[in-house]
Amino acid sequence: MGENKDLQWLLAEISAGWTDEDWDNYKAMQTAFKAEAERLRLGQVLRRRIADLGLTQKQLADKLGIQPSELSRIITGKANYSANTHLNLLNVLGLKVQYVPANQAA
């Protein structure tokens, strides 16, 4: 909790005198950071599940009908892929999406 207060203090210090454009840029970067963090978290979940099932990336890619290189980009968070591919991936891995409000723990 103290660390969060320190970060809030630091932001207040460095943002003194920011323009509206500066704040817009900050918010855009914050949104992009959160999206990247979520992609990386998803990759960790996928890697763990693939290992738990004893699958290779090649085997999984074959089941999904995609190239192993595309699967690798998905797992590393470097690919933008369709919702259909995502749902197929979850289905093959025996996972499901759980929708919860962003401010609530899943």
PDB file of C-alpha atoms in Angstrom:
ATOM      1  CA  MET A   1       0.000   0.000   0.000  1.00  0.00           C
ATOM      2  CA  GLY A   2       2.861   2.386   0.803  1.00  0.00           C
ATOM      3  CA  GLU A   3       4.395   1.716  -2.593  1.00  0.00           C
ATOM      4  CA  ASN A   4       1.184   2.869  -4.311  1.00  0.00           C
ATOM      5  CA  LYS A   5       1.252   6.106  -2.287  1.00  0.00           C
ATOM      6  CA  ASP A   6       4.881   6.627  -3.312  1.00  0.00           C
ATOM      7  CA  LEU A   7       3.930   6.192  -6.973  1.00  0.00           C
ATOM      8  CA  GLN A   8       1.024   8.598  -6.617  1.00  0.00           C
ATOM      9  CA  TRP A   9       3.336  11.146  -5.003  1.00  0.00           C
ATOM     10  CA  LEU A  10       5.896  10.683  -7.787  1.00  0.00           C
ATOM     11  CA  LEU A  11       3.251  11.154 -10.468  1.00  0.00           C
ATOM     12  CA  ALA A  12       2.020  14.308  -8.735  1.00  0.00           C
ATOM     13  CA  GLU A  13       5.584  15.644  -8.607  1.00  0.00           C
ATOM     14  CA  ILE A  14       6.489  14.955 -12.222  1.00  0.00           C
ATOM     15  CA  SER A  15       3.130  15.983 -13.647  1.00  0.00           C
ATOM     16  CA  ALA A  16       3.019  19.432 -12.092  1.00  0.00           C
ATOM     17  CA  GLY A  17       2.503  21.830 -14.961  1.00  0.00           C
ATOM     18  CA  TRP A  18       1.393  19.205 -17.484  1.00  0.00           C
ATOM     19  CA  THR A  19      -0.893  20.385 -20.239  1.00  0.00           C
ATOM     20  CA  ASP A  20      -4.091  18.621 -21.259  1.00  0.00           C
ATOM     21  CA  GLU A  21      -2.132  17.123 -24.150  1.00  0.00           C
ATOM     22  CA  ASP A  22       0.471  15.755 -21.702  1.00  0.00           C
ATOM     23  CA  TRP A  23      -2.301  14.113 -19.661  1.00  0.00           C
ATOM     24  CA  ASP A  24      -3.881  12.664 -22.809  1.00  0.00           C
ATOM     25  CA  ASN A  25      -0.503  11.184 -23.780  1.00  0.00           C
ATOM     26  CA  TYR A  26      -0.030   9.771 -20.290  1.00  0.00           C
ATOM     27  CA  LYS A  27      -3.473   8.148 -20.338  1.00  0.00           C
ATOM     28  CA  ALA A  28      -2.835   6.651 -23.777  1.00  0.00           C
ATOM     29  CA  MET A  29       0.481   5.188 -22.622  1.00  0.00           C
ATOM     30  CA  GLN A  30      -1.144   3.850 -19.464  1.00  0.00           C
ATOM     31  CA  THR A  31      -3.845   2.128 -21.534  1.00  0.00           C
ATOM     32  CA  ALA A  32      -1.243   0.651 -23.883  1.00  0.00           C
ATOM     33  CA  PHE A  33       0.831  -0.580 -20.925  1.00  0.00           C
ATOM     34  CA  LYS A  34      -2.166  -2.307 -19.356  1.00  0.00           C
ATOM     35  CA  ALA A  35      -3.009  -4.006 -22.675  1.00  0.00           C
ATOM     36  CA  GLU A  36       0.577  -5.229 -23.066  1.00  0.00           C
ATOM     37  CA  ALA A  37       0.631  -6.523 -19.491  1.00  0.00           C
ATOM     38  CA  GLU A  38      -2.598  -8.423 -20.148  1.00  0.00           C
ATOM     39  CA  ARG A  39      -1.171  -9.973 -23.338  1.00  0.00           C
ATOM     40  CA  LEU A  40       1.883 -11.131 -21.399  1.00  0.00           C
ATOM     41  CA  ARG A  41      -0.295 -12.556 -18.616  1.00  0.00           C
ATOM     42  CA  LEU A  42      -2.371 -14.438 -21.179  1.00  0.00           C
ATOM     43  CA  GLY A  43       0.822 -15.878 -22.659  1.00  0.00           C
ATOM     44  CA  GLN A  44       1.841 -17.188 -19.237  1.00  0.00           C
ATOM     45  CA  VAL A  45      -1.559 -18.842 -18.784  1.00  0.00           C
ATOM     46  CA  LEU A  46      -1.361 -20.428 -22.225  1.00  0.00           C
ATOM     47  CA  ARG A  47       2.215 -21.699 -21.744  1.00  0.00           C
ATOM     48  CA  ARG A  48       1.297 -23.243 -18.403  1.00  0.00           C
ATOM     49  CA  ARG A  49      -1.795 -24.952 -19.827  1.00  0.00           C
ATOM     50  CA  ILE A  50       0.063 -26.252 -22.891  1.00  0.00           C
ATOM     51  CA  ALA A  51       2.700 -27.758 -20.596  1.00  0.00           C
ATOM     52  CA  ASP A  52       0.049 -29.221 -18.278  1.00  0.00           C
ATOM     53  CA  LEU A  53      -1.536 -30.978 -21.257  1.00  0.00           C
ATOM     54  CA  GLY A  54       1.834 -32.230 -22.486  1.00  0.00           C
ATOM     55  CA  LEU A  55       1.373 -30.629 -25.904  1.00  0.00           C
ATOM     56  CA  THR A  56       4.030 -29.189 -28.135  1.00  0.00           C
ATOM     57  CA  GLN A  57       3.364 -25.897 -29.869  1.00  0.00           C
ATOM     58  CA  LYS A  58       3.409 -27.785 -33.179  1.00  0.00           C
ATOM     59  CA  GLN A  59       0.728 -30.212 -31.979  1.00  0.00           C
ATOM     60  CA  LEU A  60      -1.428 -27.380 -30.713  1.00  0.00           C
ATOM     61  CA  ALA A  61      -0.957 -25.339 -33.892  1.00  0.00           C
ATOM     62  CA  ASP A  62      -2.013 -28.370 -35.952  1.00  0.00           C
ATOM     63  CA  LYS A  63      -5.167 -28.776 -33.838  1.00  0.00           C
ATOM     64  CA  LEU A  64      -5.961 -25.088 -34.373  1.00  0.00           C
ATOM     65  CA  GLY A  65      -5.163 -25.118 -38.090  1.00  0.00           C
ATOM     66  CA  ILE A  66      -2.585 -22.352 -37.771  1.00  0.00           C
ATOM     67  CA  GLN A  67       1.158 -22.172 -38.311  1.00  0.00           C
ATOM     68  CA  PRO A  68       3.404 -22.843 -35.285  1.00  0.00           C
ATOM     69  CA  SER A  69       4.978 -19.414 -35.823  1.00  0.00           C
ATOM     70  CA  GLU A  70       1.548 -17.776 -35.466  1.00  0.00           C
ATOM     71  CA  LEU A  71       0.908 -19.711 -32.258  1.00  0.00           C
ATOM     72  CA  SER A  72       4.283 -18.587 -30.963  1.00  0.00           C
ATOM     73  CA  ARG A  73       3.383 -14.943 -31.677  1.00  0.00           C
ATOM     74  CA  ILE A  74       0.054 -15.422 -29.866  1.00  0.00           C
ATOM     75  CA  ILE A  75       1.750 -16.910 -26.814  1.00  0.00           C
ATOM     76  CA  THR A  76       4.392 -14.180 -26.691  1.00  0.00           C
ATOM     77  CA  GLY A  77       1.782 -11.431 -27.066  1.00  0.00           C
ATOM     78  CA  LYS A  78       3.128 -10.291 -30.428  1.00  0.00           C
ATOM     79  CA  ALA A  79       0.099 -11.232 -32.546  1.00  0.00           C
ATOM     80  CA  ASN A  80      -3.247  -9.604 -32.982  1.00  0.00           C
ATOM     81  CA  TYR A  81      -5.545 -12.463 -33.815  1.00  0.00           C
ATOM     82  CA  SER A  82      -9.246 -13.020 -34.292  1.00  0.00           C
ATOM     83  CA  ALA A  83     -11.749 -13.708 -31.564  1.00  0.00           C
ATOM     84  CA  ASN A  84     -12.519 -16.939 -33.410  1.00  0.00           C
ATOM     85  CA  THR A  85      -8.895 -18.094 -33.122  1.00  0.00           C
ATOM     86  CA  HIS A  86      -8.878 -17.104 -29.456  1.00  0.00           C
ATOM     87  CA  LEU A  87     -12.043 -19.056 -28.697  1.00  0.00           C
ATOM     88  CA  ASN A  88     -10.753 -22.080 -30.653  1.00  0.00           C
ATOM     89  CA  LEU A  89      -7.507 -21.919 -28.689  1.00  0.00           C
ATOM     90  CA  LEU A  90      -9.339 -21.813 -25.381  1.00  0.00           C
ATOM     91  CA  ASN A  91     -11.608 -24.676 -26.460  1.00  0.00           C
ATOM     92  CA  VAL A  92      -8.694 -26.921 -27.463  1.00  0.00           C
ATOM     93  CA  LEU A  93      -6.953 -26.142 -24.179  1.00  0.00           C
ATOM     94  CA  GLY A  94     -10.111 -26.735 -22.144  1.00  0.00           C
ATOM     95  CA  LEU A  95     -10.204 -23.154 -20.884  1.00  0.00           C
ATOM     96  CA  LYS A  96     -13.010 -20.605 -20.793  1.00  0.00           C
ATOM     97  CA  VAL A  97     -13.305 -16.855 -20.644  1.00  0.00           C
ATOM     98  CA  GLN A  98     -14.619 -15.349 -17.434  1.00  0.00           C
ATOM     99  CA  TYR A  99     -15.953 -11.836 -17.766  1.00  0.00           C
ATOM    100  CA  VAL A 100     -15.630  -9.680 -14.669  1.00  0.00           C
ATOM    101  CA  PRO A 101     -15.501  -5.902 -14.182  1.00  0.00           C
ATOM    102  CA  ALA A 102     -11.994  -4.565 -14.771  1.00  0.00           C
ATOM    103  CA  ASN A 103     -11.697  -3.365 -11.181  1.00  0.00           C
ATOM    104  CA  GLN A 104     -12.632  -6.789  -9.759  1.00  0.00           C
ATOM    105  CA  ALA A 105     -10.268  -9.741  -9.343  1.00  0.00           C
ATOM    106  CA  ALA A 106     -11.043 -12.689 -11.607  1.00  0.00           C
TER     107      ALA A 106
END
